[in-house]
Coordinates of C-alpha atoms and ligand atoms in Angstrom, one line a residue:
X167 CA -27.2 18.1 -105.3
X168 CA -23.7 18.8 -104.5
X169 CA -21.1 16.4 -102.4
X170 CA -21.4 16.0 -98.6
X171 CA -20.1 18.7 -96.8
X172 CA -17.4 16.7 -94.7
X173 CA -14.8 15.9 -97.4
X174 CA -14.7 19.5 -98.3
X175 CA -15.0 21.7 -95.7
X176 CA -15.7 21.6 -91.8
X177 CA -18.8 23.8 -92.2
X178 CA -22.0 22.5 -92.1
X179 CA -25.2 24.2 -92.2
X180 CA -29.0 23.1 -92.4
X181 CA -32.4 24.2 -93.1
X182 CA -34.7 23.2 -90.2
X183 CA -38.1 24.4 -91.5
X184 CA -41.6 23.6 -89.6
X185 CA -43.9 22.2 -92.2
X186 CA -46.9 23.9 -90.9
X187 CA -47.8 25.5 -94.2
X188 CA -46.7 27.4 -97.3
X189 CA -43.4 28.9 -96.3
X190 CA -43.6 33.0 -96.2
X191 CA -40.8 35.8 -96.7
X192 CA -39.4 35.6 -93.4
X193 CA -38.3 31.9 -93.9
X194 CA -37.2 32.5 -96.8
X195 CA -35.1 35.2 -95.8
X196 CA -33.7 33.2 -92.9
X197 CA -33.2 29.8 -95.1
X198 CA -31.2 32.4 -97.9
X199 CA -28.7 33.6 -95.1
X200 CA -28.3 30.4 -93.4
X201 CA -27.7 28.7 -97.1
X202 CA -25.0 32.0 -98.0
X203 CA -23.3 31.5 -94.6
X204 CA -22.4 28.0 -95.3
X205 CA -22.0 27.7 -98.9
X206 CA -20.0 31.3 -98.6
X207 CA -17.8 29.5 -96.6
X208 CA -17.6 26.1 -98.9
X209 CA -19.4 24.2 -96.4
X210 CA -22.0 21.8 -96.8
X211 CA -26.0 22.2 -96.4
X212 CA -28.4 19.9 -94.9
X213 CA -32.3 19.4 -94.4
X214 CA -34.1 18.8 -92.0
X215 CA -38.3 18.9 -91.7
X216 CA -39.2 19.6 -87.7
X217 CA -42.7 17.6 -88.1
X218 CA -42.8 17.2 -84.7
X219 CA -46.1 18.1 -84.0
X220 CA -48.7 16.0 -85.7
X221 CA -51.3 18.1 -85.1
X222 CA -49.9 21.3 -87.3
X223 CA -47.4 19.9 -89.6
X224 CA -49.6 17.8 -92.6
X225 CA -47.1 15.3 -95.1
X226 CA -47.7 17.6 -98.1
X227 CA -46.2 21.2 -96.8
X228 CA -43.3 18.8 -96.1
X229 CA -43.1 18.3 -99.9
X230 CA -44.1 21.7 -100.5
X231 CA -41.0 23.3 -98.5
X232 CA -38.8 21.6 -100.4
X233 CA -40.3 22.7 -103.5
X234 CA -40.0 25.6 -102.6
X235 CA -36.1 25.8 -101.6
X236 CA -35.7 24.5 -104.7
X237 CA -37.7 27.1 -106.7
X238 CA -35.6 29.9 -104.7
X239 CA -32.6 28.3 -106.0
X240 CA -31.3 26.8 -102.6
X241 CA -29.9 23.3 -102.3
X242 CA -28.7 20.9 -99.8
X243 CA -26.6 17.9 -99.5
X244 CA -27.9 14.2 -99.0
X245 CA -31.0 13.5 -97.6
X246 CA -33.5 15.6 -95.8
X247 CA -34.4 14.0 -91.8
X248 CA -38.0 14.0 -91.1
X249 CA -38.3 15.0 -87.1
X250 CA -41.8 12.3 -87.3
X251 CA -39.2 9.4 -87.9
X252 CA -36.7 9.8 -85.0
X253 CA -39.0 9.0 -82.1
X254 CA -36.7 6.4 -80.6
X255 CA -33.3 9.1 -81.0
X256 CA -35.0 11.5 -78.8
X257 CA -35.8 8.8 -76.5
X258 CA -32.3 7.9 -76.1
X259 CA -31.5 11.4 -75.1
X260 CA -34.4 11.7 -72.7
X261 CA -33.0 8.6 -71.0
X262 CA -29.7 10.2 -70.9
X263 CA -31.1 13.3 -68.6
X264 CA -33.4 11.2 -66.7
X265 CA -30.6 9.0 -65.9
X266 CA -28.7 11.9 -64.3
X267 CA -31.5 12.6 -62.3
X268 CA -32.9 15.6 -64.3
X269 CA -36.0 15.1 -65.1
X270 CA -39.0 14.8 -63.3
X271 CA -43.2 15.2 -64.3
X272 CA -45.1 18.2 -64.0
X273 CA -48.5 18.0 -63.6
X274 CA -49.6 21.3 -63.6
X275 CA -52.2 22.9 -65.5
X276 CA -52.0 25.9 -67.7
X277 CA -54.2 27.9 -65.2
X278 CA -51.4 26.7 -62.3
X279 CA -48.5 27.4 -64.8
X280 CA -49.9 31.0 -65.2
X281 CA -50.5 31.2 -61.5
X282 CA -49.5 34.7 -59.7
X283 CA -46.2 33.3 -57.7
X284 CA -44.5 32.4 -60.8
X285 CA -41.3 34.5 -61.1
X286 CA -42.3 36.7 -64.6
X287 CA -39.2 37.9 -66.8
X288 CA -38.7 41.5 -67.9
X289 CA -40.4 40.5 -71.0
X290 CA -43.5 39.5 -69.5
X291 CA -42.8 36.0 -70.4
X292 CA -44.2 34.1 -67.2
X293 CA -41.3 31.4 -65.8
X294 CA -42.4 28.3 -64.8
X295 CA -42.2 28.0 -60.8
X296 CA -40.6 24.7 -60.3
X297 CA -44.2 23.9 -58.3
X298 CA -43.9 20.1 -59.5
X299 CA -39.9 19.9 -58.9
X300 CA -40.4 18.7 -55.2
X301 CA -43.1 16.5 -55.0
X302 CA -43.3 13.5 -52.9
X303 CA -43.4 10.0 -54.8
X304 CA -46.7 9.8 -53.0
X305 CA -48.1 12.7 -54.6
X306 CA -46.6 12.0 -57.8
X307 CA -48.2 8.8 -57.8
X308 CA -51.9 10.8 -56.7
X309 CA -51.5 12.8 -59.7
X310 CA -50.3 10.1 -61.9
X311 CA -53.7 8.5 -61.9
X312 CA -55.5 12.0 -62.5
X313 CA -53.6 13.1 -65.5
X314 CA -50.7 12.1 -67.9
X315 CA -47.9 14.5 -66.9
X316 CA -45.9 16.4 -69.0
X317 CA -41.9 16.1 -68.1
X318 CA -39.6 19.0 -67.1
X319 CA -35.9 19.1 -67.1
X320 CA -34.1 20.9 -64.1
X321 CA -32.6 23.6 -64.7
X322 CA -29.3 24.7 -62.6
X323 CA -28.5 28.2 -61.2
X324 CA -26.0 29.0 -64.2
X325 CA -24.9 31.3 -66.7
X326 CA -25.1 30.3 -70.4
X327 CA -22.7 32.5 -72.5
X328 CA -21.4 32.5 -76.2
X329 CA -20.7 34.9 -78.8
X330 CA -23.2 34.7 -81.7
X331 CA -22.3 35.2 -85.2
X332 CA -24.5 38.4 -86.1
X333 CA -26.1 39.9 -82.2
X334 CA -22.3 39.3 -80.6
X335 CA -22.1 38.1 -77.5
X336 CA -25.3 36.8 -75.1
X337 CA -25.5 35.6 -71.6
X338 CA -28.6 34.3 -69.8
X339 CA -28.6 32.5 -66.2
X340 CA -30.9 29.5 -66.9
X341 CA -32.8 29.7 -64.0
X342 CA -33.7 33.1 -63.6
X343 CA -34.5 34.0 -67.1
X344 CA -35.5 30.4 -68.6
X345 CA -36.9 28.0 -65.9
X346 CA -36.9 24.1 -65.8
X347 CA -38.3 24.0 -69.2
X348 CA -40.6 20.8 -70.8
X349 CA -38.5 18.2 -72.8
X350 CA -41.8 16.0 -73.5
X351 CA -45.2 16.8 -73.9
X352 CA -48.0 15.1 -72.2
X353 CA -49.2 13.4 -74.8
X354 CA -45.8 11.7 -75.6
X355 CA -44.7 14.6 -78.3
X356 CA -40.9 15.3 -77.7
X357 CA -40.3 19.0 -77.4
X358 CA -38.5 20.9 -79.9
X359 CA -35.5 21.6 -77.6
X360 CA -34.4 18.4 -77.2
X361 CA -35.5 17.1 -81.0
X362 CA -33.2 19.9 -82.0
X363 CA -29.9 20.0 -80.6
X364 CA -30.0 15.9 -80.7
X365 CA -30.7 16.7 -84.3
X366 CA -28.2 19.1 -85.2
X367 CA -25.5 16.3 -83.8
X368 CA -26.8 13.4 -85.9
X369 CA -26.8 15.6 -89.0
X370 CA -23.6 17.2 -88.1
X371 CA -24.1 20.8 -88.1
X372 CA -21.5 22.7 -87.0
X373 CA -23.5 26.2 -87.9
X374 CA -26.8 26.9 -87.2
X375 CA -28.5 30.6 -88.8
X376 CA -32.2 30.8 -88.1
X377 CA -34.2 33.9 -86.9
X378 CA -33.2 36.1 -84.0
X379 CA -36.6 34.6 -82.3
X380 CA -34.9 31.7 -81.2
X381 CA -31.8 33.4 -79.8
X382 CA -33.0 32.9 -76.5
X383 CA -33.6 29.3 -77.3
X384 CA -29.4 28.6 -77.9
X385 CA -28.1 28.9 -74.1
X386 CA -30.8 26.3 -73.4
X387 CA -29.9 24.1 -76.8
X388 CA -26.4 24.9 -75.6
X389 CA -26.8 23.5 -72.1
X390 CA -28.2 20.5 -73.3
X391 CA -25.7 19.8 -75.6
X392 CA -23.1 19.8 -72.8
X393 CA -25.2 17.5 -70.7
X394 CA -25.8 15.4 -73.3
X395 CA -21.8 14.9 -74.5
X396 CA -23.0 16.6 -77.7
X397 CA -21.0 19.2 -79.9
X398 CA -21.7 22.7 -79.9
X399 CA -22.5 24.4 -83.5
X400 CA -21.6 28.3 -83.6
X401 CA -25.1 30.6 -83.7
X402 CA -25.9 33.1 -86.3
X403 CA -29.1 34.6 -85.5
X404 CA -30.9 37.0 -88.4
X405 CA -33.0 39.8 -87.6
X406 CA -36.4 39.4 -88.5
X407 CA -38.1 41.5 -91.0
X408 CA -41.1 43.1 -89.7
X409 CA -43.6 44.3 -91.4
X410 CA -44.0 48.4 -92.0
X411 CA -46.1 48.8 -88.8
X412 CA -43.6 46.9 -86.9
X413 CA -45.1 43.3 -86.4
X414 CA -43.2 40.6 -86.9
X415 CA -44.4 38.4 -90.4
X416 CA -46.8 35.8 -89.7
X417 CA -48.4 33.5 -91.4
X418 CA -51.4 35.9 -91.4
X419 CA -49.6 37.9 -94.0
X420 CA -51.1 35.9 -97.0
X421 CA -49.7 38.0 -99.7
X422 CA -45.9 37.0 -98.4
X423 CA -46.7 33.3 -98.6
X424 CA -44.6 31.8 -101.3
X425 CA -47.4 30.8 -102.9
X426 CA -48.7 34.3 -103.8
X427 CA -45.2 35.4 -104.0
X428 CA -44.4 33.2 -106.8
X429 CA -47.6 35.1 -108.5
X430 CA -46.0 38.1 -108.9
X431 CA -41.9 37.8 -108.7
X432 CA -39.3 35.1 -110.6
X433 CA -36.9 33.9 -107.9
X434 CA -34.2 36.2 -108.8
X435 CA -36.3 39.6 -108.2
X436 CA -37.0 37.8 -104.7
X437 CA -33.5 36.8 -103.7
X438 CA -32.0 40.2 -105.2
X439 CA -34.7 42.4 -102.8
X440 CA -33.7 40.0 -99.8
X441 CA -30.1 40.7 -100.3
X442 CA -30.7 44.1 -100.3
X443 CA -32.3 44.2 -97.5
X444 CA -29.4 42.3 -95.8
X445 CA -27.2 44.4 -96.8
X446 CA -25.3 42.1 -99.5
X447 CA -26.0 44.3 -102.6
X448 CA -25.3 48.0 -102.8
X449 CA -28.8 48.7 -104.9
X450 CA -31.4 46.4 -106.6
X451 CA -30.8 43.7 -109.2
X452 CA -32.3 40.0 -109.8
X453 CA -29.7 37.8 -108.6
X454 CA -29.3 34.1 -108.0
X455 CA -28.1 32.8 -104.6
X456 CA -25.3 31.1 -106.4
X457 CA -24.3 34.5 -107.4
X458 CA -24.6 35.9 -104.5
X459 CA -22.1 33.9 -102.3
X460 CA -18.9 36.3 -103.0
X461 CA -21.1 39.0 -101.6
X462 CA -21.9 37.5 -98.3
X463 CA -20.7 38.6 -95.3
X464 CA -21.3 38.3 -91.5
X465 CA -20.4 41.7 -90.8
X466 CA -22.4 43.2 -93.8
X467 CA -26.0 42.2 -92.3
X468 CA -28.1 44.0 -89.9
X469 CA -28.6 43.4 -86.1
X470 CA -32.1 44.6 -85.4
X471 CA -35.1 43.4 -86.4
X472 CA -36.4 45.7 -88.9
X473 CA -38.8 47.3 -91.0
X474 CA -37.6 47.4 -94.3
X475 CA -38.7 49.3 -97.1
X476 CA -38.1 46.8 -99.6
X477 CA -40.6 44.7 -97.9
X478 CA -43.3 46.9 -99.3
X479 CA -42.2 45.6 -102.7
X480 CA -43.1 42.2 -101.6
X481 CA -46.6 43.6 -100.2
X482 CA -49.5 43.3 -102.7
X483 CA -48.2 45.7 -105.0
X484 CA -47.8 44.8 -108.4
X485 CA -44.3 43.7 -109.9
X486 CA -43.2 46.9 -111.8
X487 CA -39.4 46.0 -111.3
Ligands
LIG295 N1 -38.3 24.9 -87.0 C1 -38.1 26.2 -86.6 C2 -38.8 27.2 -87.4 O1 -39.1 26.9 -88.6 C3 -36.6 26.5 -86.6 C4 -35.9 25.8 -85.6 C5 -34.4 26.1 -85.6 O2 -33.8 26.6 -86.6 O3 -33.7 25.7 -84.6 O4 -39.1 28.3 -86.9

């Protein structure tokens, strides 16, 4: 492991994966650019597991995943945070927006969540109607002794903007296109929103790279950072890779797990088709990460998520290169 990022540079990047099982092509591909951004740039590396959820994230793919970084030939600095343990840190922060009158419970079912007056985004994706925002501490109290609610932060009528590293610059007003979004489950499990961005400040990460599926995630990660006195990291968000009929990769793809993966391809025949694919090389060659970091650049990587056709090599083909 190398020295902590702070005495050398101001960069510092992380790895956030979900332990939910073996890791597949698309983390890897996102966990290689986010490592090349930072080390590219001299910065430091961090880890950090998102167990959150107890239900899908078992001790051993913890384990597993960093295993598995390692075997690619990515490193990070000090050790890694496990999102299980810090319980009482994302308390703190809840505290923090309840205390400026944020937060309030939501007691509404799926079926209710889903219900036909909910304002729906050009996506599809159906906003949450702010139904439990205005109850009565009467009726809060009713519906406290039905169910345990889950707990919403309000959101305000504003504009999130910032310039992301790779998609340039993105804008969404928080209330039309996001909604009061949850903060805490109802069975006491601290959502991911919150875990991360009080996360990202106790590790100090300045730069965050992760997959262009959570763009729409920063203006919200960003907003709660500046209600929460917290610093904001710049955002790098990759393309994903889809696969050749256009899908996204999902865990479903069992022959991109790293586990069959590492069946048919040493880590440098891996690493060297992913940085072709991001543009870093100008034609195949096993390659290192290490090696790689003179070739990195932000402006050198695609935009779109896309279907590349080195990701046919990584399909069930044999390794003939
Ligand atoms: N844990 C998330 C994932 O593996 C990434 C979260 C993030 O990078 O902010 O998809």
């Amino acid at each position: 492991m190398s020295a902590p990022a702070a005495s050398v540079s101001p960069v510092r990047g992380r790895f956030a994966p979900s332990p939910s099982g073996r890791m597949h092509l698309g983390n890897l591909w996102s966990c290689l650019l986010a490592w090349l951004a930072a080390r590219s740039a001299g910065g430091g590396m961090v880890l950090r597991l998102e167990n959150l959820d107890p239900d899908r994230c078992r001790p051993e793919f913890c384990d597993q995943v960093m295993r598995d970084l390692e075997w690619l030939g990515l490193d990070w600095d000090g050790q890694p945070i496990y999102q299980s343990r810090r319980t009482e840190a994302y308390a703190a922060a809840f505290r923090a927006l309840e205390d400026q009158g944020l937060v309030y419970p939501c007691f509404c079912t799926r079926a209710q969540r889903l219900a036909a007056s909910a304002p729906h985004r050009s996506d599809g994706v159906v906003l949450y109607s702010g139904r439990c925002r205005h109850l009565t501490p009467a009726e809060r109290e009713t519906l406290s002794a039905q169910r345990a609610p889950a707990w919403r932060v309000q959101v305000p009528e504003e504009t999130v903007s910032f310039r992301d590293q790779i998609q340039g610059d993105y804008a969404q007003n928080l209330a039309a296109e996001c909604g009061d979004f949850i903060l805490r489950r109802s069975d006491g499990v601290y959502a991911y929103q919150l875990a991360v961005v009080v996360d990202d400040a106790f590790q100090g990460v300045t730069q965050v790279v992760r997959g262009s599926d959570l763009l729409d995630s920063a203006p919200r990660q960003l907003w709660l950072q500046s209600k929460l006195g917290l610093p904001h990291p710049e955002y790098g968000h990759v393309p994903l890779l889809l696969s050749p009929d256009g899908r996204r990769l999902a865990k479903r793809d069992r022959d991109l797990e790293l586990s069959q993966l590492k069946e048919r391809f040493t880590a440098p025949q891996l690493v060297g088709r992913l940085a072709l694919a991001a543009g870093l090389l100008p034609e195949y060659a096993p390659v290192t990460p290490q090696e790689l970091l003179p070739h990195f650049a932000w402006d050198k990587l695609p935009r779109q998520d896309f279907v590349n056709e080195h990701i046919y090599y990584f399909r069930n083909t044999q390794n003939h290169w």
